[in-house]
């Protein structure tokens, strides 16, 4: 049958001893993994009076056409850019806040 009579019991004991040593190191790893490296910029809301300015800013960093940017802005709340580094995302958030939009960094 290809089964070792002592295989499951011996391997189970071996796994327990190695998992206790690995458990402490794996507990430290999630702390590092919790630090976020990719951020999303989400447009929450804006005043109707600044809609054109928001569309222009969205077009500047997304490289969308006028119609696509307008459609994106009209779907608010919406994620306008995904997977950015923190520095890039903060720059975009600041630009959109200057124009009068409410933006969230996720």
Tab-separated table of C-alpha atoms in Angstrom:
chain	number	residue	atom	x	y	z
A	1	UNK	CA	0.000	0.000	0.000
A	2	UNK	CA	2.948	2.303	0.350
A	3	UNK	CA	2.107	3.431	3.895
A	4	UNK	CA	4.651	3.375	6.673
A	5	UNK	CA	3.271	1.984	9.882
A	6	UNK	CA	5.153	4.572	11.966
A	7	UNK	CA	4.946	7.400	9.463
A	8	UNK	CA	1.914	9.385	10.684
A	9	UNK	CA	2.804	9.153	14.377
A	10	UNK	CA	6.467	9.965	13.859
A	11	UNK	CA	5.802	12.773	11.421
A	12	UNK	CA	3.103	14.227	13.713
A	13	UNK	CA	5.547	14.390	16.620
A	14	UNK	CA	8.202	15.879	14.367
A	15	UNK	CA	5.783	18.557	13.188
A	16	UNK	CA	4.835	19.506	16.716
A	17	UNK	CA	8.415	20.069	17.787
A	18	UNK	CA	9.239	22.130	14.701
A	19	UNK	CA	5.992	24.094	14.823
A	20	UNK	CA	6.707	25.332	18.350
A	21	UNK	CA	10.018	26.801	17.237
A	22	UNK	CA	8.481	28.164	14.040
A	23	UNK	CA	5.453	29.544	15.872
A	24	UNK	CA	7.408	32.246	17.649
A	25	UNK	CA	9.104	33.431	14.490
A	26	UNK	CA	5.870	33.328	12.486
A	27	UNK	CA	4.212	35.474	15.167
A	28	UNK	CA	6.789	38.177	14.482
A	29	UNK	CA	6.283	37.995	10.705
A	30	UNK	CA	2.637	39.188	10.624
A	31	UNK	CA	3.665	42.375	12.429
A	32	UNK	CA	5.894	43.198	9.495
A	33	UNK	CA	3.221	42.106	7.025
A	34	UNK	CA	0.650	44.414	8.665
A	35	UNK	CA	2.638	47.450	7.554
A	36	UNK	CA	0.907	48.578	4.402
A	37	UNK	CA	2.976	49.312	1.310
A	38	UNK	CA	0.283	49.813	-1.337
A	39	UNK	CA	-2.403	52.453	-0.905
A	40	UNK	CA	-5.602	53.359	-2.721
A	41	UNK	CA	-6.883	56.912	-3.203
A	42	UNK	CA	-10.652	57.089	-2.743
A	43	UNK	CA	-12.694	60.129	-3.748
A	44	UNK	CA	-15.439	60.452	-1.126
A	45	UNK	CA	-17.277	63.637	-2.118
A	46	UNK	CA	-16.881	67.122	-3.545
A	47	UNK	CA	-18.910	70.276	-4.085
A	48	UNK	CA	-20.671	70.659	-7.415
A	49	UNK	CA	-18.898	73.989	-7.917
A	50	UNK	CA	-15.461	72.313	-8.025
A	51	UNK	CA	-16.436	69.361	-10.225
A	52	UNK	CA	-14.427	70.588	-13.224
A	53	UNK	CA	-11.308	71.114	-11.117
A	54	UNK	CA	-11.630	67.629	-9.658
A	55	UNK	CA	-12.014	66.144	-13.144
A	56	UNK	CA	-8.885	67.979	-14.315
A	57	UNK	CA	-6.850	66.688	-11.364
A	58	UNK	CA	-8.119	63.139	-11.889
A	59	UNK	CA	-7.131	63.343	-15.552
A	60	UNK	CA	-3.660	64.583	-14.581
A	61	UNK	CA	-2.680	61.508	-12.579
A	62	UNK	CA	-4.824	58.763	-14.143
A	63	UNK	CA	-4.235	59.564	-17.821
A	64	UNK	CA	-7.945	59.088	-18.533
A	65	UNK	CA	-9.795	60.917	-21.229
A	66	UNK	CA	-12.297	63.650	-20.416
A	67	UNK	CA	-15.347	61.400	-20.659
A	68	UNK	CA	-13.797	58.599	-18.595
A	69	UNK	CA	-12.646	61.016	-15.889
A	70	UNK	CA	-16.092	62.657	-15.798
A	71	UNK	CA	-17.804	59.270	-15.478
A	72	UNK	CA	-15.403	58.278	-12.707
A	73	UNK	CA	-16.037	61.483	-10.760
A	74	UNK	CA	-19.799	61.087	-11.129
A	75	UNK	CA	-19.601	57.617	-9.508
A	76	UNK	CA	-18.406	59.147	-6.225
A	77	UNK	CA	-17.516	57.574	-3.782
A	78	UNK	CA	-15.020	55.665	-5.895
A	79	UNK	CA	-11.383	54.542	-5.804
A	80	UNK	CA	-9.566	56.665	-8.374
A	81	UNK	CA	-6.088	55.130	-8.148
A	82	UNK	CA	-4.968	51.772	-6.707
A	83	UNK	CA	-1.702	50.282	-5.535
A	84	UNK	CA	0.336	53.441	-5.004
A	85	UNK	CA	3.278	53.982	-2.737
A	86	UNK	CA	2.524	56.124	0.296
A	87	UNK	CA	4.426	59.179	-0.993
A	88	UNK	CA	2.652	59.155	-4.357
A	89	UNK	CA	-0.752	58.605	-2.767
A	90	UNK	CA	-0.261	61.469	-0.291
A	91	UNK	CA	0.682	63.846	-3.120
A	92	UNK	CA	-2.511	62.977	-5.000
A	93	UNK	CA	-4.612	63.340	-1.846
A	94	UNK	CA	-3.139	66.791	-1.199
A	95	UNK	CA	-3.783	67.939	-4.768
A	96	UNK	CA	-7.405	66.818	-4.623
A	97	UNK	CA	-7.926	68.420	-1.196
A	98	UNK	CA	-6.567	71.719	-2.488
A	99	UNK	CA	-9.203	71.712	-5.214
A	100	UNK	CA	-11.954	71.075	-2.662
A	101	UNK	CA	-12.575	67.326	-2.754
A	102	UNK	CA	-12.863	65.018	0.234
A	103	UNK	CA	-10.376	62.196	-0.266
A	104	UNK	CA	-9.474	59.145	1.823
A	105	UNK	CA	-6.233	57.165	1.747
A	106	UNK	CA	-6.947	53.445	2.134
